[in-house]
Coordinates of C-alpha atoms in Angstrom, one line a residue:
X1 CA 134.1 -114.1 152.7
X2 CA 131.5 -116.7 153.4
X3 CA 129.6 -115.1 156.4
X4 CA 128.5 -112.5 154.4
X5 CA 127.4 -114.5 151.6
X6 CA 125.9 -116.8 153.6
X7 CA 124.0 -113.6 155.6
X8 CA 123.2 -112.3 151.6
X9 CA 121.2 -116.1 151.6
X10 CA 120.0 -115.4 154.5
X11 CA 118.5 -112.2 153.9
X12 CA 117.2 -112.9 150.6
X13 CA 115.1 -116.2 152.4
X14 CA 113.5 -113.7 154.8
X15 CA 110.5 -113.1 152.8
X16 CA 110.0 -116.8 151.3
X17 CA 110.8 -118.2 155.1
X18 CA 108.1 -115.8 156.5
X19 CA 105.4 -116.9 154.2
X20 CA 106.1 -120.3 154.9
X21 CA 105.7 -120.0 158.3
X22 CA 103.0 -117.7 158.6
X23 CA 101.2 -120.6 156.5
X24 CA 103.1 -123.5 158.7
X25 CA 103.2 -122.1 162.2
X26 CA 103.7 -125.9 163.5
X27 CA 106.7 -126.7 161.1
X28 CA 110.0 -127.1 162.9
X29 CA 113.0 -124.4 161.7
X30 CA 115.5 -127.0 162.3
X31 CA 114.9 -128.7 158.9
X32 CA 113.4 -131.9 160.2
X33 CA 110.3 -131.6 158.5
X34 CA 110.7 -130.0 154.9
X35 CA 108.6 -131.5 152.6
X36 CA 105.2 -129.7 152.8
X37 CA 102.0 -130.0 150.7
X38 CA 101.0 -127.1 148.0
X39 CA 99.4 -124.7 150.0
X40 CA 95.5 -124.6 149.9
X41 CA 93.9 -121.8 147.4
X42 CA 91.8 -120.7 150.8
X43 CA 93.7 -117.0 151.0
X44 CA 94.3 -114.9 148.1
X45 CA 97.0 -115.8 145.7
X46 CA 98.2 -112.2 147.0
X47 CA 98.9 -113.1 150.5
X48 CA 100.4 -116.8 149.2
X49 CA 103.2 -115.6 147.4
X50 CA 105.8 -112.8 146.5
X51 CA 104.9 -109.6 144.8
X52 CA 106.7 -109.5 141.6
X53 CA 108.6 -106.4 142.8
X54 CA 109.8 -108.7 145.5
X55 CA 110.4 -112.1 143.3
X56 CA 113.1 -109.6 140.8
X57 CA 114.8 -108.7 144.3
X58 CA 115.2 -112.0 145.5
X59 CA 116.4 -113.0 142.3
X60 CA 119.5 -110.2 141.7
X61 CA 121.1 -111.2 145.2
X62 CA 120.8 -114.9 144.3
X63 CA 122.7 -114.7 141.1
X64 CA 125.2 -112.5 142.9
X65 CA 126.4 -115.8 144.9
X66 CA 125.8 -117.7 141.9
X67 CA 128.2 -116.0 140.1
X68 CA 130.8 -115.8 142.7
X69 CA 130.6 -119.8 143.6
X70 CA 131.1 -120.6 139.8
X71 CA 134.3 -118.6 139.8
X72 CA 135.7 -119.6 143.2
X73 CA 136.0 -123.5 144.2
X74 CA 137.2 -122.3 147.5
X75 CA 133.9 -120.3 148.2
X76 CA 131.9 -123.4 147.6
X77 CA 133.5 -125.2 150.3
X78 CA 133.2 -122.5 153.1
X79 CA 130.2 -121.7 151.5
X80 CA 128.6 -125.0 151.9
X81 CA 129.9 -124.8 155.4
X82 CA 128.1 -122.5 156.5
X83 CA 124.9 -122.0 154.8
X84 CA 121.6 -123.7 156.0
X85 CA 120.9 -126.3 153.9
X86 CA 117.7 -126.2 155.6
X87 CA 116.4 -122.8 154.8
X88 CA 117.7 -123.9 151.4
X89 CA 115.3 -126.8 151.6
X90 CA 112.2 -124.5 152.7
X91 CA 112.9 -122.2 149.9
X92 CA 112.5 -124.8 147.0
X93 CA 109.7 -126.4 148.4
X94 CA 107.9 -123.0 148.9
X95 CA 108.8 -122.2 145.3
X96 CA 107.4 -125.6 144.5
X97 CA 104.0 -124.4 145.9
X98 CA 104.2 -121.0 144.3
X99 CA 104.8 -123.0 140.9
X100 CA 101.6 -125.2 141.4
X101 CA 99.8 -122.3 142.5
X102 CA 100.2 -119.8 139.4
X103 CA 101.4 -121.9 136.8
X104 CA 97.9 -124.3 135.0
X105 CA 95.1 -122.0 135.6
X106 CA 94.0 -118.9 134.4
X107 CA 94.2 -116.6 131.1
X108 CA 97.0 -119.0 128.9
X109 CA 97.8 -121.3 131.2
X110 CA 99.0 -119.3 134.3
X111 CA 97.2 -117.1 137.0
X112 CA 99.5 -113.8 136.6
X113 CA 101.6 -113.9 133.4
X114 CA 104.2 -111.5 135.6
X115 CA 104.3 -113.7 138.3
X116 CA 104.4 -116.3 136.5
X117 CA 107.7 -115.2 134.4
X118 CA 109.2 -113.7 137.6
X119 CA 108.8 -116.9 139.6
X120 CA 110.5 -119.1 136.9
X121 CA 113.5 -116.5 137.0
X122 CA 113.3 -116.8 140.7
X123 CA 113.3 -120.5 140.6
X124 CA 116.2 -121.0 137.6
X125 CA 118.0 -118.6 140.3
X126 CA 118.1 -120.8 143.1
X127 CA 118.8 -123.8 140.8
X128 CA 122.1 -121.7 139.7
X129 CA 122.9 -121.6 142.9
X130 CA 122.8 -125.2 143.8
X131 CA 124.4 -125.9 140.8
X132 CA 127.5 -124.3 141.3
X133 CA 127.3 -124.5 145.3
X134 CA 127.5 -128.4 144.3
X135 CA 129.7 -128.4 141.5
X136 CA 132.9 -130.9 142.0
X137 CA 132.4 -130.3 146.1
X138 CA 131.3 -133.7 147.3
X139 CA 130.3 -132.8 150.8
X140 CA 128.0 -130.5 149.0
X141 CA 126.4 -132.4 146.9
X142 CA 126.2 -134.8 149.7
X143 CA 124.3 -132.4 151.8
X144 CA 122.3 -131.8 148.8
X145 CA 120.7 -135.0 148.8
X146 CA 120.9 -135.6 152.7
X147 CA 118.3 -132.3 152.9
X148 CA 116.6 -133.8 149.3
X149 CA 116.6 -130.6 147.6
X150 CA 116.1 -132.9 144.7
X151 CA 112.6 -133.9 145.5
X152 CA 111.5 -130.0 144.9
X153 CA 113.2 -129.4 142.0
X154 CA 112.0 -132.5 140.3
X155 CA 108.3 -131.9 141.4
X156 CA 109.1 -127.9 140.2
X157 CA 110.6 -129.4 136.6
X158 CA 107.8 -131.8 135.9
X159 CA 104.9 -129.7 136.6
X160 CA 106.5 -127.1 134.2
X161 CA 107.5 -129.9 131.5
X162 CA 104.1 -130.9 131.7
X163 CA 102.6 -127.2 132.0
X164 CA 104.8 -126.5 128.3
X165 CA 103.3 -129.7 126.6
X166 CA 99.7 -129.2 127.3
X167 CA 99.8 -125.4 127.5
X168 CA 98.9 -123.9 123.6
X169 CA 102.5 -123.1 122.1
X170 CA 100.9 -119.3 121.3
X171 CA 100.4 -118.5 124.9
X172 CA 102.8 -116.6 127.2
X173 CA 106.0 -117.4 124.9
X174 CA 108.1 -115.1 127.6
X175 CA 106.8 -117.3 130.1
X176 CA 107.3 -120.2 128.7
X177 CA 111.2 -119.5 127.6
X178 CA 111.5 -118.7 130.8
X179 CA 110.3 -121.9 132.0
X180 CA 112.2 -123.7 129.9
X181 CA 115.4 -121.9 131.2
X182 CA 114.3 -123.3 134.8
X183 CA 114.0 -126.2 133.3
X184 CA 117.4 -126.4 131.6
X185 CA 119.3 -124.8 135.0
X186 CA 117.5 -127.4 137.0
X187 CA 118.6 -130.5 134.8
X188 CA 122.0 -129.1 135.1
X189 CA 121.2 -129.0 139.1
X190 CA 120.1 -132.3 139.2
X191 CA 123.2 -133.5 137.5
X192 CA 125.6 -131.3 139.0
X193 CA 124.2 -132.8 142.5
X194 CA 125.2 -136.7 141.1
X195 CA 128.2 -135.9 139.2
X196 CA 131.8 -137.9 140.0
X197 CA 130.2 -138.9 143.5
X198 CA 129.7 -142.5 143.2
X199 CA 127.6 -142.6 146.5
X200 CA 125.2 -139.7 145.8
X201 CA 125.0 -141.7 142.3
X202 CA 124.1 -144.9 144.0
X203 CA 121.5 -143.5 146.0
X204 CA 119.9 -141.0 143.5
X205 CA 119.8 -143.0 140.2
X206 CA 117.6 -145.7 140.9
X207 CA 115.3 -143.4 142.2
X208 CA 114.7 -142.0 138.5
X209 CA 113.9 -145.6 137.3
X210 CA 111.5 -146.3 140.0
X211 CA 109.5 -143.3 141.8
X212 CA 110.8 -140.3 139.7
X213 CA 110.0 -140.5 136.0
X214 CA 111.6 -137.7 135.0
X215 CA 114.1 -138.1 132.6
X216 CA 111.7 -139.4 130.1
X217 CA 109.9 -136.4 130.7
X218 CA 112.7 -133.9 130.3
X219 CA 113.5 -135.7 126.7
X220 CA 109.6 -136.0 125.9
X221 CA 110.5 -131.9 125.6
X222 CA 112.1 -132.4 122.1
X223 CA 114.6 -129.4 123.0
X224 CA 117.8 -129.7 122.2
X225 CA 119.4 -128.3 125.3
X226 CA 117.3 -130.1 127.6
X227 CA 118.1 -133.2 126.0
X228 CA 122.1 -132.2 125.9
X229 CA 122.1 -132.0 129.7
X230 CA 119.8 -134.9 130.6
X231 CA 122.1 -137.1 128.3
X232 CA 125.3 -135.9 130.2
X233 CA 123.3 -136.7 133.1
X234 CA 123.1 -140.2 132.3
X235 CA 126.7 -140.6 130.7
X236 CA 127.7 -139.6 134.4
X237 CA 125.7 -142.1 135.9
X238 CA 126.5 -144.8 133.7
X239 CA 129.9 -144.2 133.1
X240 CA 131.8 -147.8 133.7
X241 CA 129.4 -148.5 136.2
X242 CA 127.4 -152.2 135.3
X243 CA 124.8 -151.8 138.1
X244 CA 123.7 -148.3 136.7
X245 CA 124.0 -149.1 133.5
X246 CA 121.5 -151.9 133.9
X247 CA 119.0 -149.7 135.2
X248 CA 118.3 -148.4 131.3
X249 CA 117.5 -152.0 130.3
X250 CA 116.4 -154.2 133.5
X251 CA 113.5 -151.4 134.4
X252 CA 110.3 -150.3 132.0
X253 CA 110.9 -146.4 132.7
X254 CA 115.2 -147.3 131.8
X255 CA 113.4 -149.4 128.5
X256 CA 111.8 -146.4 127.4
X257 CA 114.6 -144.1 127.7
X258 CA 116.9 -146.0 126.3
X259 CA 114.3 -146.2 123.3
X260 CA 113.8 -142.3 123.4
X261 CA 117.4 -141.5 122.9
X262 CA 117.7 -143.9 120.3
X263 CA 114.6 -142.8 118.2
X264 CA 114.8 -139.5 118.9
X265 CA 118.6 -139.4 117.6
X266 CA 118.3 -138.1 114.6
X267 CA 116.1 -135.3 115.0
X268 CA 117.9 -133.8 118.0
X269 CA 121.3 -134.5 116.6
X270 CA 120.5 -132.6 113.4
X271 CA 120.4 -129.3 115.6
X272 CA 123.4 -130.3 117.2
X273 CA 125.6 -132.8 116.1
X274 CA 127.5 -132.6 119.6
X275 CA 124.3 -134.5 121.2
X276 CA 125.2 -137.8 118.5
X277 CA 128.7 -138.0 120.2
X278 CA 127.1 -138.1 123.8
X279 CA 124.8 -140.8 122.6
X280 CA 127.4 -142.5 121.4
X281 CA 129.5 -142.7 124.2
X282 CA 126.6 -143.9 126.4
X283 CA 125.9 -146.6 124.4
X284 CA 129.7 -147.6 123.5
X285 CA 130.1 -147.7 127.1
X286 CA 127.0 -150.2 127.8
X287 CA 128.9 -152.2 125.0
X288 CA 132.3 -152.2 126.5
X289 CA 130.0 -153.3 129.9
X290 CA 128.7 -156.3 128.3
X291 CA 125.3 -155.4 127.6
X292 CA 125.3 -155.2 123.8
X293 CA 122.6 -158.5 123.7
X294 CA 120.8 -157.1 126.6
X295 CA 119.9 -153.6 124.6
X296 CA 119.0 -155.2 121.3
X297 CA 116.7 -157.6 123.6
X298 CA 115.2 -154.6 124.6
X299 CA 114.9 -153.1 121.5
X300 CA 113.3 -156.0 119.6
X301 CA 110.6 -156.9 122.7
X302 CA 107.4 -156.6 120.8
X303 CA 108.6 -155.1 117.9
X304 CA 110.0 -157.9 115.8
X305 CA 107.3 -160.5 117.0
X306 CA 104.6 -158.0 115.2
X307 CA 103.6 -158.6 111.8
X308 CA 105.7 -156.5 110.0
X309 CA 107.4 -155.4 106.3
X310 CA 110.3 -155.4 105.5
X311 CA 111.0 -152.4 105.6
X312 CA 109.6 -151.4 109.1
X313 CA 111.6 -154.7 110.8
X314 CA 114.1 -152.5 111.8
X315 CA 112.7 -149.7 113.7
X316 CA 114.2 -146.3 114.7
X317 CA 115.9 -147.1 117.6
X318 CA 117.6 -150.7 116.0
X319 CA 119.0 -148.5 112.8
X320 CA 120.4 -145.7 115.5
X321 CA 122.3 -148.7 117.6
X322 CA 123.5 -150.4 114.7
X323 CA 124.9 -147.2 113.6
X324 CA 126.6 -146.7 116.3
X325 CA 127.7 -150.5 117.1
X326 CA 129.2 -150.3 113.1
X327 CA 130.9 -147.3 113.8
X328 CA 132.5 -148.7 117.2
X329 CA 133.4 -152.0 115.5
X330 CA 135.1 -150.2 112.6
X331 CA 137.4 -147.7 114.9
X332 CA 138.6 -150.3 117.4
X333 CA 139.1 -152.3 114.3
X334 CA 141.3 -149.1 112.6
X335 CA 142.6 -148.6 116.2
X336 CA 144.7 -152.0 117.1
X337 CA 143.4 -154.6 114.4
X338 CA 141.1 -156.3 117.0
X339 CA 137.3 -156.7 116.4
X340 CA 134.9 -155.6 119.1
X341 CA 133.8 -158.3 121.4
X342 CA 129.6 -158.3 121.6
X343 CA 129.0 -161.5 122.9
X344 CA 127.4 -164.3 121.2
X345 CA 124.0 -163.4 122.3
X346 CA 124.3 -159.9 120.7
X347 CA 125.4 -161.6 117.3
X348 CA 122.9 -163.7 117.1
X349 CA 120.4 -161.2 118.2
X350 CA 121.3 -159.3 115.3
X351 CA 121.5 -162.3 112.9
X352 CA 117.6 -163.0 113.7
X353 CA 116.7 -159.6 113.1
X354 CA 118.3 -159.8 109.6
X355 CA 116.8 -163.2 109.3
X356 CA 113.7 -161.5 109.7
X357 CA 113.9 -159.0 107.6
X358 CA 115.0 -161.0 104.4
X359 CA 112.4 -163.6 105.2
X360 CA 109.6 -161.0 104.7
X361 CA 111.1 -159.3 101.9
X362 CA 111.5 -163.1 100.3
X363 CA 107.8 -163.2 100.9
X364 CA 107.2 -159.8 99.8
X365 CA 108.8 -160.8 96.8
X366 CA 107.4 -164.0 96.0
X367 CA 103.6 -162.1 95.6
X368 CA 104.7 -160.7 92.6
X369 CA 105.9 -163.9 91.3
X370 CA 109.4 -163.9 90.0
X371 CA 108.3 -163.5 86.1
X372 CA 106.1 -160.5 87.2
X373 CA 109.6 -159.1 89.0
X374 CA 112.1 -159.6 86.2
X375 CA 109.7 -157.5 83.9
X376 CA 109.3 -154.9 85.9
X377 CA 112.0 -151.6 86.4
X378 CA 114.4 -153.0 88.6
X379 CA 115.6 -149.5 89.4
X380 CA 112.3 -149.0 90.8
X381 CA 112.2 -152.1 92.8
X382 CA 115.1 -151.2 93.8
X383 CA 114.3 -147.3 94.7
X384 CA 111.3 -148.6 96.6
X385 CA 113.2 -151.1 98.7
X386 CA 116.1 -148.5 99.6
X387 CA 115.6 -148.9 103.7
X388 CA 115.5 -152.8 103.5
X389 CA 119.0 -152.4 101.2
X390 CA 120.5 -150.0 103.3
X391 CA 119.4 -151.8 106.7
X392 CA 121.1 -155.1 105.4
X393 CA 123.8 -153.6 104.5
X394 CA 124.5 -151.7 107.8
X395 CA 124.0 -155.3 109.6
X396 CA 126.4 -157.1 106.9
X397 CA 128.9 -154.3 107.5
X398 CA 128.6 -155.3 111.2
X399 CA 128.8 -159.0 110.3
X400 CA 131.7 -158.5 107.7
X401 CA 133.8 -157.7 110.8
X402 CA 132.4 -159.9 113.4
X403 CA 132.9 -163.1 111.8
X404 CA 136.5 -162.1 111.6
X405 CA 137.0 -162.2 115.3
X406 CA 137.5 -164.0 118.2
X407 CA 133.8 -165.1 118.9
X408 CA 133.2 -166.5 116.1
X409 CA 134.0 -169.8 117.3
X410 CA 131.9 -173.6 116.4
X411 CA 129.6 -172.7 118.9
X412 CA 128.5 -169.2 117.6
X413 CA 128.6 -170.4 114.2
X414 CA 126.1 -173.3 115.1
X415 CA 123.9 -170.9 117.0
X416 CA 124.0 -168.7 113.8
X417 CA 122.7 -171.9 111.6
X418 CA 120.4 -172.7 113.8
X419 CA 119.0 -169.3 113.9
X420 CA 118.7 -169.4 110.1
X421 CA 121.2 -166.9 109.5
X422 CA 122.8 -168.9 106.3
X423 CA 119.9 -169.5 104.8
X424 CA 118.8 -165.4 105.3
X425 CA 122.2 -165.0 103.3
X426 CA 121.4 -166.8 100.7
X427 CA 118.1 -166.1 100.1
X428 CA 119.0 -162.5 99.8
X429 CA 121.8 -163.0 97.7
X430 CA 119.2 -164.8 95.2
X431 CA 116.9 -162.0 95.5
X432 CA 119.2 -159.3 94.3
X433 CA 120.5 -161.5 91.5
X434 CA 116.9 -160.9 90.5
X435 CA 116.9 -156.9 91.7
X436 CA 121.0 -156.4 90.7
X437 CA 121.9 -158.6 88.2
X438 CA 125.2 -159.2 87.0
X439 CA 126.9 -156.1 84.4
X440 CA 129.2 -157.9 81.8
X441 CA 131.8 -155.5 79.8
X442 CA 129.0 -156.3 76.9
X443 CA 126.3 -154.8 78.7
X444 CA 128.1 -152.3 81.0
X445 CA 128.4 -149.0 79.0
X446 CA 124.6 -148.9 78.1
X447 CA 123.2 -150.5 81.5
X448 CA 125.6 -149.5 84.0
X449 CA 125.5 -145.6 83.6
X450 CA 121.6 -145.8 83.7
X451 CA 121.6 -147.2 87.5
X452 CA 120.7 -144.9 89.8
X453 CA 123.9 -144.2 92.2
X454 CA 122.4 -145.5 95.0
X455 CA 121.5 -148.4 93.5
X456 CA 124.9 -149.4 92.0
X457 CA 126.3 -148.7 95.5
X458 CA 124.2 -150.8 97.3
X459 CA 124.9 -153.5 95.0
X460 CA 128.4 -153.1 95.0
X461 CA 128.5 -153.7 98.8
X462 CA 125.7 -155.7 99.7
X463 CA 126.3 -158.5 97.4
X464 CA 130.3 -158.7 98.3
X465 CA 129.4 -158.3 102.1
X466 CA 127.2 -161.5 102.0
X467 CA 130.2 -163.6 99.7
X468 CA 132.7 -162.0 102.3
X469 CA 130.7 -163.4 105.5
X470 CA 130.0 -166.9 104.0
X471 CA 133.6 -167.3 103.2
X472 CA 134.6 -166.4 106.7
X473 CA 131.9 -168.8 108.4
X474 CA 132.6 -171.3 106.1
X475 CA 136.6 -171.2 107.5
X476 CA 137.0 -174.6 109.2
X477 CA 133.7 -175.2 109.9
X478 CA 132.4 -178.3 108.0
X479 CA 128.8 -177.7 109.7
X480 CA 128.7 -174.3 107.7
X481 CA 129.8 -175.7 104.7
X482 CA 127.6 -178.4 104.6
X483 CA 124.6 -176.1 105.3
X484 CA 125.6 -174.0 102.5
X485 CA 125.5 -176.9 100.4
X486 CA 122.4 -178.3 101.3
X487 CA 120.7 -175.2 100.7
X488 CA 121.9 -174.9 97.3
X489 CA 124.7 -171.8 97.8
X490 CA 127.3 -173.5 96.1
X491 CA 126.3 -173.1 92.6
X492 CA 124.8 -169.5 93.5
X493 CA 128.3 -168.4 94.4
X494 CA 130.3 -169.9 91.7
X495 CA 127.6 -167.9 89.6
X496 CA 129.7 -164.7 91.1
X497 CA 133.2 -166.0 90.1
X498 CA 133.2 -163.8 87.2
X499 CA 133.2 -160.3 86.4
X500 CA 130.9 -157.5 87.1
X501 CA 131.5 -154.2 86.7
X502 CA 129.2 -152.9 89.5
X503 CA 131.0 -155.3 91.9
X504 CA 134.8 -154.8 91.3
X505 CA 135.6 -157.6 94.0
X506 CA 133.0 -159.8 93.8
X507 CA 134.8 -162.2 92.0
X508 CA 137.8 -162.8 94.3
X509 CA 135.0 -163.1 97.3
X510 CA 133.3 -165.8 95.4
X511 CA 136.8 -167.9 94.6
X512 CA 137.8 -167.2 98.3
X513 CA 134.5 -168.6 99.8
X514 CA 134.5 -171.8 97.3
X515 CA 137.8 -171.9 98.7
X516 CA 137.1 -171.8 102.5
X517 CA 133.9 -174.4 101.2
X518 CA 135.9 -176.9 99.8
X519 CA 138.6 -177.1 102.1
X520 CA 138.4 -180.4 104.1
X521 CA 135.0 -181.4 102.4
X522 CA 134.6 -184.1 99.9
X523 CA 131.2 -183.6 99.6
X524 CA 131.6 -180.1 98.2
X525 CA 134.6 -180.6 96.4
X526 CA 132.6 -183.7 94.5
X527 CA 129.4 -181.3 93.7
X528 CA 131.8 -178.6 92.3
X529 CA 133.3 -181.3 90.0
X530 CA 130.0 -182.6 88.9
X531 CA 129.3 -178.9 87.5
X532 CA 130.0 -177.3 84.6
X533 CA 131.5 -173.8 85.1
X534 CA 129.9 -171.0 83.3
X535 CA 132.9 -168.6 82.2
X536 CA 134.6 -169.0 85.1
X537 CA 138.2 -168.0 84.5
X538 CA 141.1 -169.6 86.0
X539 CA 142.7 -168.4 88.9
X540 CA 145.2 -169.1 91.0
X541 CA 143.3 -169.4 94.0
X542 CA 141.8 -172.3 92.6
X543 CA 144.9 -174.2 93.1
X544 CA 144.8 -173.6 96.6
X545 CA 141.9 -176.4 96.6
X546 CA 143.8 -178.2 93.8
X547 CA 140.6 -177.0 91.6
X548 CA 141.4 -175.7 87.9
X549 CA 139.8 -175.4 84.9
X550 CA 140.2 -177.9 81.9
X551 CA 140.5 -176.9 77.9
X552 CA 136.7 -177.3 77.9
X553 CA 135.8 -175.0 80.9
X554 CA 134.7 -177.8 83.5
X555 CA 136.1 -177.3 87.1
X556 CA 138.2 -180.5 88.2
X557 CA 139.9 -181.2 91.4
X558 CA 143.6 -182.3 91.7
X559 CA 146.9 -180.6 90.1
X560 CA 146.8 -179.0 87.1
X561 CA 150.2 -180.5 85.7
X562 CA 150.1 -184.1 86.9
X563 CA 146.6 -184.3 85.4
X564 CA 148.2 -183.3 82.1
X565 CA 151.2 -185.4 82.4
X566 CA 148.4 -188.2 83.1
X567 CA 147.2 -187.5 79.8
X568 CA 150.1 -186.9 77.8
X569 CA 151.3 -190.8 78.8

């Protein structure tokens, strides 16, 4: 069966090869030279390219072969052994040259609308042929690579992409639609040439970060299907391979591709939510390969250093990455109870972003003065700064898990202190106390019901998360305990050892933080002993650090019963 199919292809290609030989009589028929410059425009177009009728006839023959290949794997193997790959390479070069001639000139951006439509269809047919021929057949993939079929395909895709972007969206709608189909088929062809073939991947993948800029160009089209095929190509080439994954963060083109994927994730996934799943597995793979810190440095390069408002410290790329990171950490914790490992560099980088955002927010709040801020409508201020609070919640959720993991060593905690993270947490907690004051039982009926649902949700999460992180960082860490005390954080935390209607569990987290802050730290214990407790109710957790409230409401150190016995004697 393969001989008739090979003959069908050869018969279909005869007119295209005849044009090539007529215009390049010196070209070698053995396939040694299959890359040519575009045909000069010295001849009339009609003599340089096929008629629309001829193109349609060839397309029908190519499509018939491609459909058979799609259904029968053995046929792909046999045809791969009998087809002339050199002639196929010649044909793709001819289609490339015809594309250069037809597109980009004349009325509506094409020299001839009918020819442009038929040419796009003919090119798509050949892309489909190669796509199916290479599907899961390593030998065919390697032959396609050896004969550099990808080069002509890349040039066609790049040229059509540029044409679609630069030409009027109202001109030649049928040609634009067919060109988009051609681009999608060509992208699938390139993907199938490389999929599951490390030999071809290692040869071609670096090409897209040096000589070719095609992947970035395809993503810029903003087409959901095209983006999906590009993302699948990226996933297939980077999955469980450190060297190929690093090209996304070590090259300028790769960095732009990574940023584009994360930046446009929200828009493209709005039309097809399956795209987010692909982006998720791409990033998840890179994080598992230990590249979380490198990704963050790529995203932060130049961005964080600029003069930004608190709302813009986190870019869209950061938010998407943190959303994926949060999902990864939460998923693994629910699966086996383990905390994902990101590396100290990634943890410190996240803390520096959080610190920058809080510091900027603190400056913005201070510009109005505390009294002025307090006199304003707090709900309006919270709504105005929703992006800041939402971003903080996202990063604090990540840290809430990370501070429980094995990576949170003394060295890591010291790095966080040096980065100003503890100071940022305490500063942010102070700001939130101004914007979202505690709601007690006496004013909860009137005021809490007036709070916006988003405001209550933010309050419930962010304050509690801050106390949780401070508690985790203080555990068995005298350096963190001292840092919190020196920054004036202990009185602030004690102030949350009370019921708060808007934060049902904040009291428990505050008490546990005090416990960890006082453990084996006499300075912190003395500080607390010298302070008046402000309506703090007795709690069993205080006994774990030999602390209790006396009859005057003052926090005391020591065992309550022993103190009572001493007093009675």
